[in-house]
Short mmCIF file of C-alpha atoms in Angstrom, two decimals:
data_model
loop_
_atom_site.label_atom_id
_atom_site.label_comp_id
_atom_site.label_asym_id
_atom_site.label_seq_id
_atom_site.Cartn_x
_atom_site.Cartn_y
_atom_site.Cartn_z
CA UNK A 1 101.39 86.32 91.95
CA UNK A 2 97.80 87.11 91.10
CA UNK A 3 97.09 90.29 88.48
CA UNK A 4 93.98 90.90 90.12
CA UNK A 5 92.89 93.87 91.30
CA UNK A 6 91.95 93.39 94.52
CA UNK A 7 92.32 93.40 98.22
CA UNK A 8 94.44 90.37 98.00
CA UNK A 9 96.83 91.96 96.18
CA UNK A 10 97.41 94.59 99.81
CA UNK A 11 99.87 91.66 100.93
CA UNK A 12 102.74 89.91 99.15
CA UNK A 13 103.65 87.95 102.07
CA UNK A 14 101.55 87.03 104.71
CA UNK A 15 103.24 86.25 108.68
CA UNK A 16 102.44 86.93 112.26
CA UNK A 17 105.73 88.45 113.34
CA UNK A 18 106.73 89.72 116.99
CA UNK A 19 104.50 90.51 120.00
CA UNK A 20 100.72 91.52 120.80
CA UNK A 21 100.94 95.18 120.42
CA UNK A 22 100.36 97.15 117.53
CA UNK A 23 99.35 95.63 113.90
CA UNK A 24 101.98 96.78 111.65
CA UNK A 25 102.25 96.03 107.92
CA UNK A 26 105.63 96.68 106.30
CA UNK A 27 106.13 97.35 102.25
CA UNK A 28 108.15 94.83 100.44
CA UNK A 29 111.16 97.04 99.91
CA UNK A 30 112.15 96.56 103.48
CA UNK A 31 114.29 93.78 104.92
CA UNK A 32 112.62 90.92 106.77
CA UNK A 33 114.57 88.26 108.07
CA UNK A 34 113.50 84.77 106.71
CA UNK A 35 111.41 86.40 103.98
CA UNK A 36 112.44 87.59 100.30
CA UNK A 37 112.59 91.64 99.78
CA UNK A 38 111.01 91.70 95.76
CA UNK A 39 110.40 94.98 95.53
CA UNK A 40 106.84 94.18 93.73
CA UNK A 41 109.21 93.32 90.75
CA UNK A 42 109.24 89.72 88.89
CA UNK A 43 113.00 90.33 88.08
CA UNK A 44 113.49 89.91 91.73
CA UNK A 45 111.31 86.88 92.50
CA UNK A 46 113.87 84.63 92.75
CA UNK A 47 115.40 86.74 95.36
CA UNK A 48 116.94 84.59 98.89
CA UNK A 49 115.09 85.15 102.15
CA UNK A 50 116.96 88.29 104.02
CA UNK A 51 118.82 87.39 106.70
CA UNK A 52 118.63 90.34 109.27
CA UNK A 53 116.10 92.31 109.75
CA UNK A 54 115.94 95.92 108.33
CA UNK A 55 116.59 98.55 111.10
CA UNK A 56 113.48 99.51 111.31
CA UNK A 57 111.49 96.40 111.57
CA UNK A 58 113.95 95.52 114.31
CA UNK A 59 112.85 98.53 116.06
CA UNK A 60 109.21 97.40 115.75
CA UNK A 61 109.67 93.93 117.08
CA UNK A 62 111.53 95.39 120.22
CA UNK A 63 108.73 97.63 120.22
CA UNK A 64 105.89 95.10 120.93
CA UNK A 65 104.34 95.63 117.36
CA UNK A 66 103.10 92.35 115.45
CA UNK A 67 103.97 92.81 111.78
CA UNK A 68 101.41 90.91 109.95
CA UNK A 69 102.63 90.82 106.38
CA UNK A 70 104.74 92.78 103.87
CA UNK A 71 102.48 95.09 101.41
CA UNK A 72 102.68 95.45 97.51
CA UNK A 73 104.07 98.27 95.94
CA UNK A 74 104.30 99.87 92.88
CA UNK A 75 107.25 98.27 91.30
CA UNK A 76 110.97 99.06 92.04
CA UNK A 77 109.34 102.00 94.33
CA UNK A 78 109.54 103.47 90.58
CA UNK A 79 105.97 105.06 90.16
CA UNK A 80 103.29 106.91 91.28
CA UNK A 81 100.32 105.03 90.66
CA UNK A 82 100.65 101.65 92.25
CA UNK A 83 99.42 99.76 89.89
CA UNK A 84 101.60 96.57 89.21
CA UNK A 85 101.02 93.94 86.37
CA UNK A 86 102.63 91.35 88.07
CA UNK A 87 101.44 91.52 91.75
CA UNK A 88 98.42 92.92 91.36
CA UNK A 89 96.87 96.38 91.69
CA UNK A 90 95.32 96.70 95.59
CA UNK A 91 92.37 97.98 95.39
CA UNK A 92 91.62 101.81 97.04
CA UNK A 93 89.27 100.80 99.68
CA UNK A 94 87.36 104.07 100.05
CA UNK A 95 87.69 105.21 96.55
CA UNK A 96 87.79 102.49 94.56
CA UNK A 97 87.74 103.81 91.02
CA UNK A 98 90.49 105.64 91.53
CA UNK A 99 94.69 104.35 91.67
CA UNK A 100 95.76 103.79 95.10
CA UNK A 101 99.27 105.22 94.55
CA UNK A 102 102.18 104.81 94.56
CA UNK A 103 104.70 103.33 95.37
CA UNK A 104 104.33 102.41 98.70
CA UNK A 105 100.69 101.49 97.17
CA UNK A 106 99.73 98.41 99.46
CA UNK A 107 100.99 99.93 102.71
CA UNK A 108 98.62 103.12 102.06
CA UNK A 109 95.47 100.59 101.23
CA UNK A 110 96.27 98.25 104.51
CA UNK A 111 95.74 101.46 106.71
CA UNK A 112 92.62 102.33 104.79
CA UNK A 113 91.11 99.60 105.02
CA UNK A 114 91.66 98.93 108.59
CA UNK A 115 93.86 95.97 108.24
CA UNK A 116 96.38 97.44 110.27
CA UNK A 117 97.09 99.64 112.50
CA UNK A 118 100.15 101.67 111.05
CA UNK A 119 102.10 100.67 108.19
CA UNK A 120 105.62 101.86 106.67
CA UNK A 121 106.10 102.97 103.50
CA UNK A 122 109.00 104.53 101.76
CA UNK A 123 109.08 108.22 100.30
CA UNK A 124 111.88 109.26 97.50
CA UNK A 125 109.72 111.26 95.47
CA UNK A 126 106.32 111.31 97.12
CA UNK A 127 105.76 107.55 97.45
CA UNK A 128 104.11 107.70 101.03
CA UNK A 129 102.52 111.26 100.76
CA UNK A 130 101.09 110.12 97.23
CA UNK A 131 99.09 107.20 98.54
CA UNK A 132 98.28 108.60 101.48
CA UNK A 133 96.88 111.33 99.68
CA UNK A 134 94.98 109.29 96.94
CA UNK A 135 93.61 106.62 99.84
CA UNK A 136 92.22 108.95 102.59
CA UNK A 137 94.80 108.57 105.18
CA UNK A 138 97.66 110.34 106.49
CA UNK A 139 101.54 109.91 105.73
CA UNK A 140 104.47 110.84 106.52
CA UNK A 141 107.95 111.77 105.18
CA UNK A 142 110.59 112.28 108.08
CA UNK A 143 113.72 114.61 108.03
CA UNK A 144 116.21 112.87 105.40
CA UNK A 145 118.53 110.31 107.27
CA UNK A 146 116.49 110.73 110.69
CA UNK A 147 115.21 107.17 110.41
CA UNK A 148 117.50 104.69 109.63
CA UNK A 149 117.17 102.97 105.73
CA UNK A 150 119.55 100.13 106.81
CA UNK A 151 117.98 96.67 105.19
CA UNK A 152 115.78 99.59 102.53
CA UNK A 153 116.35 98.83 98.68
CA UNK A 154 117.64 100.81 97.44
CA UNK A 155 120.58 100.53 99.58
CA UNK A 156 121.54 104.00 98.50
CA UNK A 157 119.71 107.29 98.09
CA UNK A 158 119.79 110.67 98.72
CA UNK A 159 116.03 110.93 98.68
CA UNK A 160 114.36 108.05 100.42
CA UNK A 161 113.27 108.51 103.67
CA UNK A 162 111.21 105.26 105.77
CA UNK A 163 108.14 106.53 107.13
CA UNK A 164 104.66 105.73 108.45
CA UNK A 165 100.55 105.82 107.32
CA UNK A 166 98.00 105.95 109.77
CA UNK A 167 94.66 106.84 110.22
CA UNK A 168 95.14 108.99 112.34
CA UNK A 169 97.77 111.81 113.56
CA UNK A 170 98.18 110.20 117.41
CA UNK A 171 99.42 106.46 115.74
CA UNK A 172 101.49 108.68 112.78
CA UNK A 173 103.37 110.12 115.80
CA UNK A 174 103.21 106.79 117.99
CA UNK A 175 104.94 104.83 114.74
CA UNK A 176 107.64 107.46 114.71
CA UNK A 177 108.39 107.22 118.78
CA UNK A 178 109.00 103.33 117.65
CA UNK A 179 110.50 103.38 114.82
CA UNK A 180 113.27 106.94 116.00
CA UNK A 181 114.37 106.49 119.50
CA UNK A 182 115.02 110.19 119.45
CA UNK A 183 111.63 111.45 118.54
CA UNK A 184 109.23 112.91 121.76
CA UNK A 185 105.84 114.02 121.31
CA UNK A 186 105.05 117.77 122.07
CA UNK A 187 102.41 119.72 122.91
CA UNK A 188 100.20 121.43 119.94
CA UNK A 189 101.24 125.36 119.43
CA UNK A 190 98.93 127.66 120.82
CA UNK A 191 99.67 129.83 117.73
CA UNK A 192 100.82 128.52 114.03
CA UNK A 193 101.93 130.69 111.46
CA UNK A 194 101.83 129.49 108.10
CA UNK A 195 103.34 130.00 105.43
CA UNK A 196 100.94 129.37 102.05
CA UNK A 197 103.54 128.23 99.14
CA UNK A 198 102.53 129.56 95.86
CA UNK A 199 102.07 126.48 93.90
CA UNK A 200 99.61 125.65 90.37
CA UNK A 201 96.64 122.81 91.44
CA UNK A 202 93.05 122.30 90.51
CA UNK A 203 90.64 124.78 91.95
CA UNK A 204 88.56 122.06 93.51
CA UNK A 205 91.92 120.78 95.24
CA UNK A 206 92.98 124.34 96.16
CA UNK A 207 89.45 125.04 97.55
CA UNK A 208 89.63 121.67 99.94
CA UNK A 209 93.52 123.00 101.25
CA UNK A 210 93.02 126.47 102.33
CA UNK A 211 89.15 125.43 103.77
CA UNK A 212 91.24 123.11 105.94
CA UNK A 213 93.51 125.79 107.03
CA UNK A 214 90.58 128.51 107.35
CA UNK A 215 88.56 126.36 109.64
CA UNK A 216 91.37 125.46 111.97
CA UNK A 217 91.36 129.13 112.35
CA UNK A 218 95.27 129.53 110.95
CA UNK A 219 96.15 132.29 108.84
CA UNK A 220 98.38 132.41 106.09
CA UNK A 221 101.41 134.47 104.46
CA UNK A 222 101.81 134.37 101.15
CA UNK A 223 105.65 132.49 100.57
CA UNK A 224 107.11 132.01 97.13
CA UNK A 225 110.30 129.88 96.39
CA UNK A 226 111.83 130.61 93.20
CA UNK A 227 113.07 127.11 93.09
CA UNK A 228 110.33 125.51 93.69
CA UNK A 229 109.21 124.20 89.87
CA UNK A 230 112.86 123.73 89.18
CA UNK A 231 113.57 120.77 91.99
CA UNK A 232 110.93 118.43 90.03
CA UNK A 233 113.09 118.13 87.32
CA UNK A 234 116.05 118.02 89.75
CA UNK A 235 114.20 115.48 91.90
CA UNK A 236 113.29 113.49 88.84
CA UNK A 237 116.99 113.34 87.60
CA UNK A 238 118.33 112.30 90.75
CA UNK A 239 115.87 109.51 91.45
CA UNK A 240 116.70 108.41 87.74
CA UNK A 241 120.35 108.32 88.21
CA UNK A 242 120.18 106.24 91.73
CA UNK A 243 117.55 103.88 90.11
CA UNK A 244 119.37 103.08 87.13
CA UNK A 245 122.51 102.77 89.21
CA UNK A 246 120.85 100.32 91.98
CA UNK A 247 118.57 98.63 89.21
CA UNK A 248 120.64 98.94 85.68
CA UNK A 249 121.25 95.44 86.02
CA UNK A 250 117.67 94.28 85.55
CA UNK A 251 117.22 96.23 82.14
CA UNK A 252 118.06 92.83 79.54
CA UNK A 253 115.94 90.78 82.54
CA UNK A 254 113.02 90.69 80.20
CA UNK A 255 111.09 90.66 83.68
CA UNK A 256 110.33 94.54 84.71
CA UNK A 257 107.15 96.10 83.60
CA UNK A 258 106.64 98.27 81.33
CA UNK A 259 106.51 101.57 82.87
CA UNK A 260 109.79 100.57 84.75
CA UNK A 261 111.25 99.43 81.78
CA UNK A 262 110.97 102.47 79.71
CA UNK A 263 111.68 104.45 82.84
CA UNK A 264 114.94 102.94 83.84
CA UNK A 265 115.93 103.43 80.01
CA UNK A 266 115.42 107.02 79.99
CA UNK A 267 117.30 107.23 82.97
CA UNK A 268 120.65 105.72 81.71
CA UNK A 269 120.58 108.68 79.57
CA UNK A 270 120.93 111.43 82.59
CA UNK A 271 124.11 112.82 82.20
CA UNK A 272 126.97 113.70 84.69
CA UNK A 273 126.19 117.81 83.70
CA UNK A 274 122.35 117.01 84.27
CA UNK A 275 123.52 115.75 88.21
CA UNK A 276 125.50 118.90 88.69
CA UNK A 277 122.70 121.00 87.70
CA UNK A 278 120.44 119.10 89.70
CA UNK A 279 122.59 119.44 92.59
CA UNK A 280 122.84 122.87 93.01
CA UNK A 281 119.17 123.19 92.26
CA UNK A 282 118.82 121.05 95.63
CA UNK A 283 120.91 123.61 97.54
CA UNK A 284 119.17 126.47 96.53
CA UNK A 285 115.85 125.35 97.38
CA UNK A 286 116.67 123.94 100.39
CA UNK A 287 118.26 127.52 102.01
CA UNK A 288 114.74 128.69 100.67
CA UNK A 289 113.01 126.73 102.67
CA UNK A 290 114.90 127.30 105.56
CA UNK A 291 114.94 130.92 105.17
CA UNK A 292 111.02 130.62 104.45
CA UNK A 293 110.98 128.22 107.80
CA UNK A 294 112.68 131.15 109.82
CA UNK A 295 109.60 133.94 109.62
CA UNK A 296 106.53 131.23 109.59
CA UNK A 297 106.26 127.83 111.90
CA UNK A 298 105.31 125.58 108.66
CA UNK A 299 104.47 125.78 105.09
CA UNK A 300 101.28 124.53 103.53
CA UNK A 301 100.29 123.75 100.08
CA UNK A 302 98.18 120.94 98.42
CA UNK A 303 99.86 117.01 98.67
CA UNK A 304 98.10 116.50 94.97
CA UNK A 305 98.11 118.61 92.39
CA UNK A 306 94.35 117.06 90.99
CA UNK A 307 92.15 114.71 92.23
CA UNK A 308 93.78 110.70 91.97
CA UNK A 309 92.71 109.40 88.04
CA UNK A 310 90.56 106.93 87.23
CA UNK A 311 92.25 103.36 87.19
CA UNK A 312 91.04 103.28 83.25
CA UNK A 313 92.85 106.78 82.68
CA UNK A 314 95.67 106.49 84.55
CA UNK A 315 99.06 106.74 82.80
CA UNK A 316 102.11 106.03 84.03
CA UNK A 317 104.00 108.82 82.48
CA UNK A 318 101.49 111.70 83.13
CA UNK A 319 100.75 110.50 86.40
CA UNK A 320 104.25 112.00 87.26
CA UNK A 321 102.74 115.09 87.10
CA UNK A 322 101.12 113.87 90.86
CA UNK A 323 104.28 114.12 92.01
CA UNK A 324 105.21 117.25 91.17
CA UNK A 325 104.17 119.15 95.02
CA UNK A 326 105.62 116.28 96.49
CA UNK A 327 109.13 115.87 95.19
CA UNK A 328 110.71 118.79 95.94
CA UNK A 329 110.73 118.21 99.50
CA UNK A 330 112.71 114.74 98.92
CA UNK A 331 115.15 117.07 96.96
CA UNK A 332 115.67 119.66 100.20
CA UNK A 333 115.10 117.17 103.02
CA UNK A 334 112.30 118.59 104.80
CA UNK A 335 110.14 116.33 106.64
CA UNK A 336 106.60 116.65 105.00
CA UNK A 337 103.33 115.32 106.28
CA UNK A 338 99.94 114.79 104.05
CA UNK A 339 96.38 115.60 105.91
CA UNK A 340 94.18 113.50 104.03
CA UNK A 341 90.78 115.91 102.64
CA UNK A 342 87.87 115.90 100.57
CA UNK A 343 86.53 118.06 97.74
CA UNK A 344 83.55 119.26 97.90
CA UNK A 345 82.54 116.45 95.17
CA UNK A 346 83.35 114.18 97.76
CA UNK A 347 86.95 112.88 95.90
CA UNK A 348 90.16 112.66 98.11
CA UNK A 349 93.20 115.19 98.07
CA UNK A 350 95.33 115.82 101.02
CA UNK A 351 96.89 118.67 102.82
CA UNK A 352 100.81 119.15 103.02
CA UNK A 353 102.24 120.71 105.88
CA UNK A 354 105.80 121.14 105.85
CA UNK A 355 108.07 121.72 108.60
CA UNK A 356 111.77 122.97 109.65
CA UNK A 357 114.43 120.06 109.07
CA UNK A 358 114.77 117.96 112.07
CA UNK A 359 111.87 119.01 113.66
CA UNK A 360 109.50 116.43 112.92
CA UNK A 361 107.93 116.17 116.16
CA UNK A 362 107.01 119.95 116.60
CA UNK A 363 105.63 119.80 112.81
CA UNK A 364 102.91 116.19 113.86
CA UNK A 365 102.46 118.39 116.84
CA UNK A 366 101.38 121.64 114.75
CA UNK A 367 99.51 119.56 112.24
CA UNK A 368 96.85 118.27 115.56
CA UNK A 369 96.14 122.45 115.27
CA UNK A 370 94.67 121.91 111.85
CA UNK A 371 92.74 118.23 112.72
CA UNK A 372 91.43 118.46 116.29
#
């Protein structure tokens, strides 16, 4: 595996996979049949070849698609910048000083830089909205459980959701008609009401949000949920606790990195009491947001907090911090979809529009309001 950074470090695996139709890149966490799933980890490269195909992918073949190769990724989906010592560090095609992020890091840089024409990611704690975000394109997070994780490492979560990047918001919704039988395209609202969630992010970042908002012509209503700051510890907790359980194993491998390593040792120390906490922090937010969803058609808030670091300044334990408008959302199960912006100094940030659970089609259809 090269440690190059690089645009040959967008693809771990190379292939020409399935029919004529769309170009579809899939992230290496994701089951392909007659390939290894590494997880952009070296304690996994002696991994066998899968031998069914994730539920998804299946999905995509019967759809037409041709999946063209299976994309880097921060590693053990256990970060937020995307840069990997061991498989390489794509490079951020449109902003190339700056981390791609993470994790689904080489799925996010495949859209950018028009390799493909939709890729799949996976989201536990921001890991599609993240990149999306930091890389100039749009991504999605579905309603938790609506697409199917069967063939995903982990194997279990109560976070990670499958879920597409695109260029545009037509393909993000075209992916999800392939990839969830039961999701229909509607018509954009003649009228949104949003809901503006009171959230902490760099002026510049702030600025580029509500602009996008104000020139779409929406209004907004101030919303605050009280446990809102809580769920990122909750979120982080959780996502500890199912990590070290699904990856514990690998700690004495000598192989992870280092940011995993250290990681996945803090998080054998979450305690049973730490869960329970976290738990009910999850159901509290979540009957926020649906009481917050039941007077306004979709919240809105920033997908980054600040602009992406520089690759030279970016640390893997404050870049956490990126994740931190994100997360929550994997905690309550809302699907979640990032707009991708621009500050006025020209740097990338993204818009996140959040909608009622299960309604992921009516929320891609209210976000063409805000980017036709």
């Amino acid at each position: 595996m090269s440690n190059d950074l690089h645009n040959d470090a967008v693809f771990v695996l190379r292939m020409q996979l399935g029919g004529n139709g769309l170009r579809v890149a899939v992230k290496d966490s994701i089951d392909i049949a007659g390939y290894p799933t590494r997880a952009g980890s070296s304690a996994l490269a002696c991994a066998p070849d899968a031998t069914r195909h994730a539920a998804v992918v299946q999905l995509l073949l019967e759809g037409g698609c041709r999946i063209v190769g299976k994309t880097n990724m921060h590693e053990l989906a256990y970060g937020v910048t995307g840069i990997n010592r061991w498989t390489g560090t794509p490079c951020n095609p449109r902003y190339p000083e700056r981390i791609p992020g993470g994790s689904s890091s080489g799925s996010a840089v495949a859209v950018a830089a028009g390799l493909v024409d939709f890729a799949l990611g996976t989201d536990t704690g921001g890991s599609i909205r993240i990149p999306a975000a930091c890389c100039g394109v749009y991504g999605f997070k579905p309603t938790f459980g609506r697409v199917s994780r069967e063939g995903v490492l982990p194997g279990t979560s109560t976070l990670d959701c499958v879920g597409p990047f695109a260029r545009g918001l037509t393909m993000i919704e075209k992916a999800m008609t392939l990839i969830d039988s039961s999701f229909r395209t509607e018509l954009a609202p003649t009228a949104v009401r949003a809901g503006w969630v009171d959230v902490a992010a760099a002026p510049e970042v702030m600025a580029a949000a509500r602009g996008a908002l104000s020139d779409a012509g929406i209004s907004v209503t101030p919303i605050r949920l009280p446990s809102f700051e809580a769920a990122f510890a909750a979120g982080l907790a959780i996502i500890g606790a199912e990590t070290w359980a699904a990856y514990g194993h690998l700690i004495d491998s000598g192989a992870l990195g280092a940011d995993v390593h250290a990681r996945l040792l803090a998080a054998r120390e979450i305690t049973p009491d730490a869960l329970v906490t976290s738990e009910r922090r999850r159901v509290s937010l979540r009957e926020e947001i649906d009481v917050a969803l039941a007077s306004v058609d979709v919240l809105a808030l920033p997908t980054l907090p600040d602009c992406p670091p520089r690759l030279e300044a970016a640390d893997a334990g404050a870049a956490l911090r990126l994740s931190e408008l994100v997360r929550p959302f994997n905690l309550s199960g809302h699907p979640s979809l990032s707009i991708p912006l621009k500050t006025s100094a020209n740097l990338p940030v993204g818009l996140q529009l959040v909608g009622r659970r299960g309604a992921d089609a009516a929320l891609c259809a209210l976000a063409h309001r805000v980017v036709d």
